Tab-separated table of C-alpha atoms in Angstrom:
chain	number	residue	atom	x	y	z
A	1	MET	CA	-17.047	-7.491	-1.718
A	2	LYS	CA	-13.904	-5.436	-1.183
A	3	ILE	CA	-12.119	-8.397	0.473
A	4	LYS	CA	-12.861	-10.558	-2.296
A	5	ASN	CA	-11.341	-7.858	-4.631
A	6	ILE	CA	-8.483	-7.698	-2.498
A	7	ILE	CA	-7.876	-11.473	-2.634
A	8	ILE	CA	-8.248	-11.373	-6.211
A	9	ALA	CA	-5.940	-8.656	-6.767
A	10	SER	CA	-3.360	-10.409	-4.503
A	11	VAL	CA	-3.674	-13.544	-6.274
A	12	LEU	CA	-3.071	-11.835	-9.704
A	13	LEU	CA	-0.124	-9.659	-8.542
A	14	ALA	CA	1.297	-12.998	-7.207
A	15	GLY	CA	0.764	-14.585	-10.336
A	16	SER	CA	2.329	-11.653	-12.243
A	17	THR	CA	5.329	-11.864	-10.008
A	18	LEU	CA	5.973	-15.683	-10.767
A	19	SER	CA	5.484	-15.194	-14.549
A	20	GLY	CA	7.708	-11.929	-14.730
A	21	CYS	CA	6.399	-9.212	-16.981
A	22	SER	CA	4.361	-11.438	-19.395
A	23	LEU	CA	1.344	-10.201	-17.336
A	24	GLY	CA	2.058	-6.709	-18.258
A	25	ASN	CA	2.650	-7.141	-21.699
A	26	SER	CA	-0.252	-9.747	-21.918
A	27	LEU	CA	-2.683	-7.118	-20.096
A	28	THR	CA	-1.916	-4.661	-22.622
A	29	SER	CA	-2.893	-6.978	-25.530
A	30	ASP	CA	-5.823	-7.957	-23.257
A	31	LEU	CA	-7.040	-4.378	-22.917
A	32	ASN	CA	-6.728	-4.161	-26.869
A	33	SER	CA	-8.989	-7.464	-27.295
A	34	ASN	CA	-11.678	-7.720	-29.689
A	35	ASN	CA	-13.316	-9.688	-26.980
A	36	PRO	CA	-15.512	-7.377	-24.780
A	37	ALA	CA	-15.223	-9.881	-21.669
A	38	ILE	CA	-11.430	-10.095	-21.890
A	39	VAL	CA	-11.227	-6.064	-22.184
A	40	GLU	CA	-13.655	-5.582	-19.269
A	41	GLN	CA	-11.699	-8.145	-17.035
A	42	ALA	CA	-8.181	-6.684	-18.092
A	43	GLN	CA	-9.822	-3.082	-17.006
A	44	ARG	CA	-10.815	-4.603	-13.720
A	45	VAL	CA	-7.016	-5.925	-13.248
A	46	GLN	CA	-5.768	-2.955	-14.367
A	47	ALA	CA	-7.869	-0.937	-11.885
A	48	LEU	CA	-7.010	-3.310	-8.913
A	49	GLU	CA	-3.278	-2.956	-9.519
A	50	GLN	CA	-3.575	0.737	-9.536
A	51	GLU	CA	-5.870	0.811	-6.183
A	52	MET	CA	-3.252	-1.486	-4.686
A	53	ARG	CA	-0.361	0.880	-5.656
A	54	GLN	CA	-2.130	3.704	-4.035
A	55	GLN	CA	-2.860	1.845	-0.894
A	56	LYS	CA	0.792	0.935	-0.576
A	57	ALA	CA	1.776	4.474	-1.253
A	58	ILE	CA	-0.689	5.605	1.684
A	59	SER	CA	0.433	2.620	4.043
A	60	ASP	CA	4.113	3.743	3.472
A	61	ALA	CA	3.129	7.220	4.272
A	62	GLU	CA	1.377	6.224	7.454
A	63	LYS	CA	4.332	4.138	8.399
A	64	GLN	CA	6.594	6.989	8.204
A	65	LYS	CA	4.186	9.389	10.268
A	66	LEU	CA	4.175	6.816	12.619
A	67	GLU	CA	8.134	6.633	12.881
A	68	GLY	CA	7.944	10.410	13.151
A	69	LEU	CA	5.693	10.415	16.050
A	70	LYS	CA	7.715	7.753	17.841
A	71	GLN	CA	10.813	9.842	17.752
A	72	GLN	CA	8.875	12.772	18.912
A	73	LEU	CA	7.407	10.699	21.671
A	74	GLU	CA	11.006	9.484	22.619
A	75	GLY	CA	12.388	13.252	22.555
A	76	ALA	CA	9.571	14.195	24.710
A	77	LYS	CA	10.463	11.564	27.192
A	78	GLN	CA	13.946	12.421	27.218
A	79	ASN	CA	12.969	16.016	27.692
A	80	LEU	CA	10.593	15.276	30.679
A	81	LYS	CA	13.516	13.250	32.314
A	82	GLY	CA	15.811	16.230	31.808
A	83	ILE	CA	13.309	18.603	33.482
A	84	LYS	CA	12.915	16.484	36.445
A	85	THR	CA	16.163	15.933	37.098
A	86	GLN	CA	17.159	19.879	36.808
A	87	ALA	CA	13.770	20.204	38.913
A	88	LYS	CA	15.328	18.073	41.655
A	89	ALA	CA	18.759	19.594	41.654
A	90	GLY	CA	17.143	23.122	41.720
């Protein structure tokens, strides 16, 4: 079910990209609609968009963390190489 939600959200976001800002304005009016079905679906769209923004923020943070770990690993390898060189010379 979660994959289906992600696919739906992706399609909706792709559609909003293609139609510019019209979905944002439309979503606001849909949230204020007199039709309960429209309001319910607009709330679902809004919630999925928020969830996708949160997941992207988490993903971006994890990418930064990974990059930091890569740099630490490279530094540790260089340090090990220097210690080995020093041990051989000593």
